[in-house]
Coordinates of C-alpha atoms in Angstrom, one line a residue:
M1 CA -3.2 17.2 12.7
A2 CA -2.0 14.3 14.7
V3 CA -4.5 11.7 15.9
W4 CA -3.6 10.6 19.4
T5 CA -4.1 7.2 20.9
R6 CA -3.9 8.0 24.6
A7 CA -2.7 5.4 27.0
D8 CA -4.4 4.1 30.1
K9 CA -2.1 2.2 32.4
H10 CA -1.8 1.0 36.0
G11 CA 0.7 -0.9 38.0
Q12 CA 3.1 -0.7 41.0
L13 CA 6.0 1.7 41.0
D14 CA 8.4 3.0 43.7
L15 CA 8.3 6.7 44.6
L16 CA 11.4 8.5 45.9
L17 CA 10.3 10.6 48.9
R18 CA 13.3 12.4 50.4
D19 CA 15.7 9.6 51.0
R20 CA 13.4 6.6 51.0
W21 CA 11.4 4.6 48.4
I22 CA 7.6 4.3 48.9
R23 CA 5.7 1.6 47.0
V24 CA 2.8 3.2 45.2
A25 CA 0.0 2.0 43.0
A26 CA 0.1 4.2 39.8
E27 CA -2.9 4.8 37.6
L28 CA -2.5 6.7 34.4
T29 CA -5.5 8.2 32.7
R30 CA -5.8 10.7 29.8
E31 CA -5.2 13.7 31.9
T32 CA -3.9 12.5 35.3
L33 CA -1.4 10.3 37.0
T34 CA -2.7 9.0 40.4
L35 CA -0.2 7.7 43.0
T36 CA -1.6 5.8 46.0
A37 CA 0.7 4.7 48.8
E38 CA 0.9 1.0 49.5
A39 CA 4.0 0.5 51.7
E40 CA 7.4 2.0 52.6
L41 CA 10.1 -0.1 51.1
A42 CA 13.1 1.0 53.1
G43 CA 14.4 3.5 55.7
P44 CA 17.0 6.2 55.0
G45 CA 19.8 5.0 52.9
A46 CA 18.3 1.5 52.4
N47 CA 16.8 0.0 49.4
N48 CA 15.1 -3.4 48.9
H49 CA 16.0 -3.3 45.2
S50 CA 19.7 -2.5 45.8
D51 CA 19.3 0.5 43.5
S52 CA 22.4 2.7 43.3
N53 CA 20.2 5.8 43.3
S54 CA 18.6 5.2 46.7
T55 CA 20.8 7.6 48.6
S56 CA 20.0 10.7 46.5
A57 CA 18.4 13.0 49.1
G58 CA 18.7 16.3 47.2
L59 CA 15.4 15.9 45.4
R60 CA 12.5 18.2 46.0
N61 CA 9.9 15.5 46.6
G62 CA 8.0 16.2 49.8
M63 CA 9.8 19.3 50.9
S64 CA 8.1 21.7 53.4
N65 CA 6.7 25.0 52.2
G66 CA 7.7 26.6 55.5
N67 CA 4.2 27.0 56.9
D68 CA 4.7 24.2 59.4
P69 CA 8.4 23.3 59.8
G70 CA 7.5 20.1 61.6
N71 CA 5.4 18.8 58.8
R72 CA 7.2 16.3 56.6
A73 CA 5.4 17.4 53.5
A74 CA 3.5 20.6 54.2
A75 CA 3.5 22.1 50.7
V76 CA 0.0 20.9 49.9
P77 CA -1.6 22.6 46.8
P78 CA -5.1 24.0 47.1
G79 CA -7.7 21.3 47.2
Q80 CA -5.8 18.7 49.2
D81 CA -7.2 18.4 52.7
Q82 CA -4.5 18.9 55.4
Y83 CA -6.4 16.6 57.8
P84 CA -9.2 14.6 56.3
N85 CA -12.5 13.7 57.9
Q86 CA -12.0 10.4 59.8
Q87 CA -13.5 8.3 62.6
N88 CA -11.0 6.3 64.6
H89 CA -12.2 5.2 67.9
G90 CA -9.1 3.3 68.9
A91 CA -6.4 4.7 71.2
G92 CA -3.6 4.7 68.6
R93 CA -3.2 5.4 64.9
G94 CA -2.7 2.9 62.1
R95 CA -0.4 3.2 59.1
S96 CA -1.6 5.5 56.4
G97 CA -4.0 3.7 54.1
S98 CA -4.7 0.9 56.6
P99 CA -8.1 -0.2 57.7
G100 CA -9.5 2.1 60.4
G101 CA -8.8 5.3 58.6
R102 CA -6.0 7.5 57.3
G103 CA -4.5 8.3 60.7
G104 CA -1.0 6.8 60.7
V105 CA 1.8 9.0 61.8
S106 CA 4.5 9.2 59.2
R107 CA 7.6 7.2 60.0
G108 CA 10.2 9.1 62.0
Q109 CA 7.8 11.5 63.6
S110 CA 5.9 9.9 66.4
D111 CA 5.2 6.4 67.8
G112 CA 1.6 7.0 68.9
N113 CA 1.9 9.9 71.3
Y114 CA -0.9 11.6 69.5
G115 CA -3.4 8.8 69.7
L116 CA -6.8 10.4 69.2
N117 CA -8.2 9.3 72.6
S118 CA -5.0 9.1 74.6
P119 CA -5.4 10.4 78.2
G120 CA -4.6 14.1 78.3
K121 CA -4.8 14.6 74.5
Y122 CA -7.4 16.3 72.4
P123 CA -10.1 15.0 70.1
N124 CA -9.7 15.3 66.3
N125 CA -12.6 17.3 65.0
G126 CA -13.7 15.5 62.0
T127 CA -13.9 18.6 59.9
N128 CA -11.3 20.4 57.8
S129 CA -12.6 23.2 55.4
D130 CA -10.8 25.0 52.6
Y131 CA -12.3 28.4 53.1
G132 CA -14.2 29.4 50.0
S133 CA -13.9 26.1 48.1
P134 CA -17.3 24.7 47.0
G135 CA -15.9 21.2 47.1
S136 CA -14.9 21.4 50.8
S137 CA -16.6 19.1 53.3
Y138 CA -18.2 20.9 56.2
G139 CA -18.8 19.3 59.6
S140 CA -22.1 19.1 61.4
P141 CA -23.0 19.7 65.0
G142 CA -22.4 16.7 67.2
S143 CA -19.7 15.3 64.9
S144 CA -16.8 15.3 67.3
F145 CA -14.8 12.1 67.5
G146 CA -13.6 10.4 70.6
S147 CA -15.1 7.4 72.4
K148 CA -15.8 9.2 75.6
Q149 CA -15.9 13.0 75.4
G150 CA -16.0 13.5 79.1
E151 CA -12.5 12.0 79.5
V152 CA -10.9 14.5 77.1
P153 CA -10.3 18.0 78.3
P154 CA -11.2 20.8 75.8
V155 CA -8.7 23.0 74.2
S156 CA -9.0 26.5 75.7
V157 CA -8.1 29.8 74.0
D158 CA -8.2 31.7 77.3
G159 CA -5.0 30.5 78.8
G160 CA -4.7 28.6 82.1
A161 CA -3.7 25.0 82.8
S162 CA -5.3 23.6 79.6
S163 CA -3.7 25.9 77.1
S164 CA -0.1 26.6 76.3
S165 CA -0.3 29.6 74.0
E166 CA 1.1 32.9 73.0
A167 CA -0.3 36.5 73.0
V168 CA -3.3 37.5 71.0
R169 CA -2.4 39.1 67.6
K170 CA -4.4 41.1 65.1
V171 CA -3.6 40.3 61.5
R172 CA -4.9 42.2 58.4
V173 CA -5.2 40.1 55.3
V174 CA -6.2 41.5 51.9
K175 CA -7.8 38.9 49.6
Q176 CA -6.5 38.5 46.1
E177 CA -8.8 38.8 43.1
S178 CA -8.7 35.0 42.9
G179 CA -7.7 32.6 45.6
G180 CA -9.6 33.9 48.6
L181 CA -7.9 33.9 52.0
G182 CA -6.0 30.8 51.2
I183 CA -6.5 28.9 54.5
S184 CA -8.1 25.7 55.7
I185 CA -9.8 25.6 59.1
K186 CA -10.8 22.9 61.5
G187 CA -12.4 22.8 65.0
G188 CA -15.5 24.4 66.4
R189 CA -17.7 24.3 69.5
E190 CA -19.2 20.9 68.5
N191 CA -15.7 19.4 68.4
R192 CA -14.6 21.0 71.8
M193 CA -11.9 22.9 69.9
P194 CA -11.4 26.5 68.9
I195 CA -11.5 27.5 65.2
L196 CA -7.9 26.6 64.1
I197 CA -5.9 27.3 61.0
S198 CA -4.9 23.8 59.8
K199 CA -3.4 24.7 56.4
I200 CA -2.0 27.8 54.6
F201 CA -1.9 27.6 50.9
P202 CA 1.4 28.8 49.4
G203 CA 1.3 32.0 47.5
L204 CA -2.2 33.0 48.5
A205 CA -3.3 36.0 50.7
A206 CA -2.7 34.4 54.1
D207 CA 0.7 33.1 53.1
Q208 CA 1.7 36.5 51.7
S209 CA 0.7 38.2 54.9
R210 CA 3.6 36.4 56.7
A211 CA 1.7 36.8 59.9
L212 CA -0.4 33.7 60.2
R213 CA 0.7 30.2 61.3
V214 CA -0.7 26.7 61.2
G215 CA -2.0 26.2 64.8
D216 CA -3.4 29.8 65.1
A217 CA -6.8 29.9 66.8
I218 CA -9.1 32.4 65.1
L219 CA -10.8 34.4 67.9
S220 CA -12.7 36.9 65.7
V221 CA -13.2 37.9 62.1
N222 CA -13.7 41.6 61.5
G223 CA -14.8 41.9 65.2
N224 CA -17.2 39.0 64.9
D225 CA -16.4 36.8 68.0
L226 CA -15.7 33.1 67.1
R227 CA -14.6 31.8 70.5
E228 CA -17.8 29.8 70.9
A229 CA -18.6 29.4 67.1
T230 CA -19.4 26.1 65.5
H231 CA -17.4 25.1 62.5
D232 CA -20.1 26.0 60.0
L233 CA -20.6 29.5 61.6
A234 CA -16.9 30.1 61.3
V235 CA -16.9 29.1 57.6
Q236 CA -19.8 31.5 56.9
A237 CA -18.1 34.4 58.8
L238 CA -14.9 33.9 56.7
K239 CA -16.9 33.8 53.5
K240 CA -18.7 37.0 54.3
A241 CA -15.7 38.9 55.5
G242 CA -15.1 41.0 52.4
K243 CA -11.9 41.8 50.6
E244 CA -10.0 43.2 53.7
V245 CA -10.2 40.8 56.6
T246 CA -9.0 41.5 60.2
L247 CA -8.3 38.4 62.1
E248 CA -7.7 38.2 65.8
V249 CA -5.6 35.1 66.4
K250 CA -3.7 33.3 69.1
Y251 CA -1.2 30.5 68.6
I252 CA -2.0 27.3 70.5
R253 CA 1.1 25.2 70.9
E254 CA -0.4 22.1 72.2
V255 CA -2.7 21.5 69.2
S256 CA -0.1 22.0 66.5
P257 CA 0.9 18.3 66.6
L258 CA -2.6 17.5 65.4
F259 CA -1.7 19.1 62.0
K260 CA 1.3 16.9 61.4
K261 CA -0.5 14.8 58.8
P262 CA 0.6 11.2 58.6
S263 CA 0.1 10.9 54.8
L264 CA 3.2 11.1 52.6
V265 CA 2.1 10.8 49.0
A266 CA -0.9 13.1 49.3
D267 CA 1.4 15.8 50.7
L268 CA 3.8 15.8 47.7
P269 CA 4.3 19.5 46.8
W270 CA 3.1 20.0 43.3
D271 CA 2.2 23.2 41.6
G272 CA -0.2 22.4 38.9
V273 CA -2.3 25.0 37.0
R274 CA -2.2 28.4 38.5
P275 CA -5.6 30.1 39.4
Q276 CA -4.8 33.2 37.4
S277 CA -6.0 31.5 34.3
P278 CA -9.8 31.4 34.2
S279 CA -9.7 28.4 32.0
Y280 CA -8.1 26.3 34.7
S281 CA -9.2 27.6 38.1
G282 CA -11.2 25.1 40.0
S283 CA -13.0 27.5 42.4
E284 CA -13.9 31.0 41.9
D285 CA -13.9 31.7 45.6
S286 CA -10.8 30.0 46.9
G287 CA -8.6 29.2 43.9
S288 CA -8.6 25.6 45.1
P289 CA -9.4 22.9 42.6
K290 CA -12.7 21.2 43.3
H291 CA -12.3 18.1 45.2
S292 CA -14.5 15.3 46.5
S293 CA -15.2 14.5 50.1
S294 CA -12.1 14.3 52.2
S295 CA -13.2 11.1 54.0
A296 CA -11.3 8.8 51.6
P297 CA -8.9 6.7 53.7
K298 CA -6.1 6.3 51.1
D299 CA -2.9 8.3 51.0
R300 CA -3.2 9.5 47.4
K301 CA -1.9 12.2 45.0
V302 CA -3.6 13.0 41.8
I303 CA -1.2 14.8 39.4
S304 CA -2.6 16.7 36.4
L305 CA -0.4 16.0 33.4
K306 CA -1.2 19.3 31.6
M307 CA 2.1 21.0 30.8
C308 CA 4.2 18.6 32.9
F309 CA 7.6 17.5 31.7
I310 CA 8.6 13.8 31.8
S311 CA 12.3 13.0 31.3
R312 CA 14.8 10.4 32.0
N313 CA 18.4 10.7 33.3
L314 CA 18.1 14.5 33.5
I315 CA 18.5 15.5 37.1
M316 CA 19.8 12.2 38.6
P317 CA 21.9 9.4 37.1
D318 CA 20.0 6.3 36.1
L319 CA 22.5 3.5 35.7
E320 CA 19.9 0.8 35.6
N321 CA 17.6 2.6 33.1
R322 CA 14.5 2.3 35.2
L323 CA 13.8 5.8 36.6
L324 CA 11.2 8.3 35.4
E325 CA 11.3 12.0 36.3
L326 CA 8.1 14.0 36.2
H327 CA 8.6 17.8 36.6
S328 CA 5.8 20.2 37.7
P329 CA 4.7 23.0 35.4
D330 CA 6.2 25.6 37.8
G331 CA 9.6 23.9 37.5
Q332 CA 9.9 23.7 41.3
H333 CA 9.1 20.1 42.0
T334 CA 10.1 16.7 40.6
V335 CA 8.6 13.3 41.3
V336 CA 11.0 10.5 40.7
L337 CA 9.5 7.0 40.0
R338 CA 11.3 3.7 39.8
C339 CA 10.1 0.8 37.7
K340 CA 10.9 -2.8 38.2
D341 CA 13.2 -3.0 35.1
G342 CA 14.2 -1.2 31.9
P343 CA 11.4 -2.5 29.6
S344 CA 8.8 -1.5 32.2
A345 CA 10.3 2.0 32.5
N346 CA 10.2 2.4 28.7
S347 CA 6.6 1.4 28.7
W348 CA 5.6 3.8 31.5
F349 CA 7.6 6.6 30.0
T350 CA 6.0 6.2 26.5
A351 CA 2.5 6.1 28.0
V352 CA 2.9 9.2 30.2
H353 CA 4.7 11.1 27.4
T354 CA 1.9 10.2 24.9
N355 CA -0.8 11.6 27.2
I356 CA 1.2 14.8 28.0
A357 CA 1.7 15.4 24.3
A358 CA -1.9 14.7 23.5
L359 CA -2.9 17.6 25.9
L360 CA -0.6 20.1 24.2
P361 CA -3.1 21.3 21.5
Q362 CA -5.8 21.8 24.1
T363 CA -3.4 23.7 26.3
L364 CA -2.2 25.9 23.5
A365 CA -5.7 26.8 22.6
H366 CA -6.5 27.7 26.2
I367 CA -3.4 29.8 26.6
N368 CA -4.1 31.8 23.4
A369 CA -7.7 32.3 24.5
Y370 CA -6.5 33.5 27.9
L371 CA -3.7 35.8 26.7
G372 CA -6.0 37.4 24.2
A373 CA -9.1 37.6 26.4
S374 CA -8.4 41.1 27.9
S375 CA -9.2 43.1 24.8
S376 CA -9.3 43.0 21.0
A377 CA -6.1 45.2 21.0
S378 CA -4.2 42.7 23.0
T379 CA -0.4 43.0 22.6
H380 CA 0.2 39.3 23.2
P381 CA 1.2 37.5 20.0
H382 CA -0.4 34.3 18.9
L383 CA 1.4 31.2 20.1
K384 CA 2.1 28.5 17.6
H385 CA 4.0 25.9 19.6
I386 CA 5.0 25.3 23.2
G387 CA 6.6 22.6 25.3
W388 CA 9.4 21.6 27.7
L389 CA 13.0 21.0 26.6
A390 CA 16.3 20.6 28.3
E391 CA 18.8 23.4 27.4
Q392 CA 22.6 22.7 27.6
V393 CA 24.4 25.1 30.0
Q394 CA 28.1 25.4 30.7
L395 CA 29.3 25.0 34.3
D396 CA 32.5 26.1 35.8
G397 CA 35.5 24.0 34.5
G398 CA 34.0 23.7 31.1
R399 CA 31.5 20.9 32.0
H400 CA 28.0 20.9 30.6
Q401 CA 24.7 19.9 31.9
F402 CA 21.0 20.2 30.8
R403 CA 18.4 22.2 32.6
P404 CA 14.6 22.1 31.9
V405 CA 13.2 25.1 30.1
V406 CA 9.9 26.0 28.4
M407 CA 10.2 27.1 24.7
A408 CA 7.3 28.9 23.1
L409 CA 7.1 29.9 19.4
T410 CA 5.0 32.8 18.3
E411 CA 4.5 34.0 14.7
K412 CA 7.7 36.0 14.9
D413 CA 9.8 35.0 17.9
I414 CA 11.3 32.2 20.0
L415 CA 10.7 32.6 23.8
L416 CA 12.4 30.8 26.6
F417 CA 11.0 30.6 30.2
E418 CA 12.1 28.9 33.4
S419 CA 8.7 27.4 33.8
V420 CA 5.2 27.6 32.4
P421 CA 4.1 31.2 32.6
W422 CA 0.5 31.3 33.7
S423 CA 0.0 35.1 33.8
R424 CA 0.2 37.9 31.2
E425 CA 3.0 39.4 33.2
A426 CA 5.1 36.2 33.1
W427 CA 4.5 35.9 29.4
S428 CA 5.9 39.4 28.9
M429 CA 9.1 38.6 30.8
P430 CA 10.8 35.6 29.1
L431 CA 14.4 34.6 29.9
L432 CA 15.3 35.1 26.3
T433 CA 13.7 36.3 23.0
H434 CA 15.1 35.6 19.6
P435 CA 13.5 36.6 16.3
L436 CA 12.6 33.5 14.2
L437 CA 13.8 35.4 11.1
A438 CA 17.3 35.8 12.5
T439 CA 17.5 32.2 13.8
R440 CA 18.6 29.0 12.0
L441 CA 18.3 25.4 12.9
V442 CA 21.8 24.0 12.4
H443 CA 21.6 20.4 13.8
S444 CA 18.9 17.9 14.6
G445 CA 19.6 14.3 15.6
S446 CA 21.9 12.4 17.9
A447 CA 24.3 14.3 20.1
R448 CA 27.0 11.8 19.3
G449 CA 26.8 12.1 15.5
S450 CA 25.3 8.7 15.1
P451 CA 22.0 7.2 16.4
A452 CA 23.7 5.1 19.1
Q453 CA 21.5 3.3 21.6
G454 CA 20.9 5.6 24.6
S455 CA 22.4 8.7 23.0
D456 CA 20.8 12.0 23.6
L457 CA 18.5 13.5 20.9
V458 CA 19.3 17.2 20.4
F459 CA 18.8 20.1 18.1
A460 CA 20.9 23.3 17.9
T461 CA 20.0 26.8 16.9
R462 CA 22.2 29.8 15.9
T463 CA 20.8 33.3 16.1
G464 CA 22.4 36.4 14.5
T465 CA 22.7 39.2 17.0
G466 CA 24.4 42.6 17.2
R467 CA 27.1 40.9 19.3
G468 CA 27.7 38.0 16.9
I469 CA 26.2 34.5 16.7
E470 CA 24.4 33.1 19.8
S471 CA 24.2 29.3 19.8
H472 CA 21.9 27.0 21.9
V473 CA 21.7 23.3 22.2
F474 CA 18.4 21.6 23.4
R475 CA 17.8 18.0 24.4
V476 CA 14.5 16.3 23.6
E477 CA 13.2 13.0 25.0
T478 CA 11.8 11.2 21.9
H479 CA 12.2 11.2 18.2
W480 CA 8.6 12.5 18.0
D481 CA 9.7 15.6 20.1
L482 CA 12.7 16.1 17.8
S483 CA 10.6 15.9 14.6
S484 CA 8.0 18.3 16.1
W485 CA 10.4 20.9 17.2
T486 CA 12.4 20.7 13.9
R487 CA 9.3 21.1 11.9
A488 CA 8.0 24.0 14.1
L489 CA 11.3 25.9 13.9
V490 CA 11.8 25.5 10.1
Q491 CA 8.2 26.2 9.2
G492 CA 8.0 29.0 11.8
G493 CA 11.0 30.7 10.2
H494 CA 9.5 30.5 6.7
A495 CA 6.1 31.8 7.9
A496 CA 7.8 34.7 9.7
A497 CA 9.6 35.6 6.4
E498 CA 6.2 35.7 4.6
L499 CA 4.6 37.7 7.4
I500 CA 7.3 40.3 8.0
K501 CA 8.3 40.6 4.3
E502 CA 10.7 43.5 4.7
V503 CA 13.7 44.5 6.8
S504 CA 15.7 47.7 6.3
I505 CA 18.8 49.1 8.0
G506 CA 20.6 52.4 7.7
C507 CA 24.3 52.1 6.7
T508 CA 27.1 53.6 4.7
L509 CA 28.1 52.7 1.1
N510 CA 31.1 54.4 -0.5
R511 CA 31.1 57.0 2.3
Q512 CA 27.5 57.9 1.6
D513 CA 24.5 57.4 3.9
V514 CA 22.1 54.9 2.4
R515 CA 19.3 52.5 3.5
L516 CA 19.6 48.9 2.6
T517 CA 16.2 47.1 2.3
L518 CA 15.7 43.4 2.0
H519 CA 12.2 42.5 0.7
Y520 CA 10.9 38.9 0.7
E521 CA 9.4 39.4 -2.8
K522 CA 11.4 42.2 -4.4
G523 CA 15.0 41.4 -3.2
F524 CA 17.5 44.2 -2.5
T525 CA 17.0 47.9 -2.7
V526 CA 19.6 50.6 -1.9
L527 CA 18.2 54.1 -1.3
R528 CA 20.2 57.3 -0.8
E529 CA 19.2 58.5 2.7
P530 CA 17.3 61.8 2.1
A531 CA 18.5 65.1 3.5
D532 CA 14.8 66.0 3.8
P533 CA 11.7 64.0 4.4
A534 CA 10.6 64.3 0.8
G535 CA 12.4 61.0 -0.2
G536 CA 15.6 59.8 -1.6
A537 CA 16.8 58.4 -4.9
V538 CA 17.0 54.6 -5.6
L539 CA 20.7 53.9 -6.2
C540 CA 20.2 50.2 -7.2
R541 CA 17.7 47.4 -7.0
Y542 CA 18.4 43.7 -7.5
P543 CA 16.3 40.5 -7.2
F544 CA 17.6 37.6 -5.0
E545 CA 18.5 35.6 -8.1
K546 CA 21.1 38.2 -9.1
L547 CA 23.1 37.7 -5.9
K548 CA 26.4 36.0 -6.7
M549 CA 28.1 36.2 -3.3
S550 CA 27.5 37.4 0.2
A551 CA 29.9 37.6 3.2
D552 CA 30.6 39.6 6.3
D553 CA 33.6 40.4 8.5
G554 CA 31.7 39.6 11.8
I555 CA 32.3 43.1 13.0
R556 CA 30.3 45.7 11.0
N557 CA 30.8 45.2 7.2
L558 CA 28.5 43.3 4.9
Y559 CA 29.7 42.3 1.4
L560 CA 27.3 41.8 -1.5
D561 CA 28.2 41.0 -5.1
F562 CA 25.4 41.1 -7.8
G563 CA 27.8 40.7 -10.8
G564 CA 27.1 44.3 -11.8
P565 CA 29.6 46.9 -13.0
E566 CA 30.0 48.3 -9.5
G567 CA 31.6 45.0 -8.4
E568 CA 31.5 44.0 -4.8
M569 CA 29.5 46.4 -2.6
V570 CA 30.7 47.0 0.9
F571 CA 28.0 48.1 3.4
D572 CA 29.2 49.5 6.7
L573 CA 26.3 48.6 9.0
H574 CA 27.7 50.5 12.1
S575 CA 26.9 47.4 14.1
G576 CA 27.2 43.6 13.9
P577 CA 26.2 42.3 10.5
K578 CA 24.9 38.9 11.6
P579 CA 21.2 39.8 12.0
V580 CA 21.1 41.0 8.4
V581 CA 23.0 38.0 7.2
F582 CA 20.6 35.6 9.0
V583 CA 17.5 37.4 7.7
L584 CA 18.9 37.2 4.2
H585 CA 19.3 33.4 4.6
S586 CA 15.8 33.1 6.0
F587 CA 14.3 34.9 3.0
L588 CA 16.2 32.8 0.6
S589 CA 15.3 29.5 2.3
A590 CA 11.6 30.5 2.5
K591 CA 11.5 31.4 -1.2
L592 CA 13.3 28.2 -2.3
T593 CA 10.9 26.1 -0.1
R594 CA 7.9 27.9 -1.7
M595 CA 9.3 27.1 -5.1
G596 CA 9.6 23.5 -4.2
L597 CA 13.4 23.5 -4.4
L598 CA 13.8 22.7 -0.7
T599 CA 11.8 20.3 1.4

């Protein structure tokens, strides 16, 4: 078992957010990478470092999840407050992370029109609660913010001059088994605001209803009127609402700008560990990871490294050799970081990769425990190895590129997934399944045939199928990855041979129906197919060491020569012969390795 020396590291990096670079302080620990915004380096298309990658705008950093189209980075995972508690008694807002609170409007949105105490605007309630999350921070009566409350008109849900709103709607939401309603609320009577939906968590019940919006005022919950409710009373009403919740809501246009959060880094969309797994969920009530008080002024994102994929030069060119690409476990988001130079990038890459790899044994144990937790008769096989790779795919015109995939090895099979499957259903629906016994590792090393500096490290597999041979090429990031996957595939194939032991197939020999059986210990047996269930006669039996020659025509015929008086035997398999050929080679390789003749 490997002994890991995990890396702790900190320093300044540049984060690519849409089409601009943001200077961040990066802190690497054993299980997380924390990014804290320091300054914005340049506007769209500009770059203080004159980096040729600065204009790549097609990345998924900071993309909206569709809940609030005006929000620059609305795809906030559960546990990150949409609008943190703050006290800012000035008329305008400062830059994110500056003294005076985290109230700065992100660049390109507003130049101060939404100052907290500007005439004619509305106070920020200092409270934002993730419904059902035990780590949420709840406000207290009298905690409204604003230097002079009497100068600020209240937000009304009853229409009139002080409210620009839409019609009242009734929305029925059915809670999931885990995840709760999946909303955050703010406001309350003590803040002179209605109870407002400030955030909708992607994929949870409220989001799936497709009927709620950020900016909706909650007028009642299951008939319980909340028009004059305090924040805490609204939280309690939502908690006690039961599995089926009927919300009476009304969209308030004029308060929606209050939810356009000025933070950038904290709003990076990132799907970490899904709440379906009991080993990972942070909150039994809401599905939100537990988090500390939301009053911290810094624009910060904490990324769990568990089952992340760090790569270089995979999704965007890196001519200066100083970019890092960190991919989320769900495969939907990528964070691109830029280091000051090549050696610094190598150092950061090695440190992050080491910590991710060190988490794999723990993750594997958790996944096996989760998949087998339902019953003793679980149909889910035991996982032996899992990790991210980049598979080579062919594009139009004959060009090739690599795409990230997750490979998992069980006792018998190779499974490929688009992303880390956190549910039993996802594990049961892989992109591809190949038997280890019918798969061979045919290449492991440099893609260019020689270990040139900067050349890709790849391994290739070939699998015998009824349609012929299926080949795959996979890129890895380090020599350690290459060694780990090579060893896992070879040893996995040998272990599968010892576990399965026997493979048989009905076929035709000399116009007679027979059954050809390959046994890991006994070798080859040819049985006459019985006309009745009583059994059939053994036509011949040979150990593996008697085999002189084997071949196939790639269509349906298998040729075996044991040096006997019958000469070469031609088996018509009625289908492609490659699976049998590959199983034969796996049995032979496993036996030779067990005898010490192969290493």
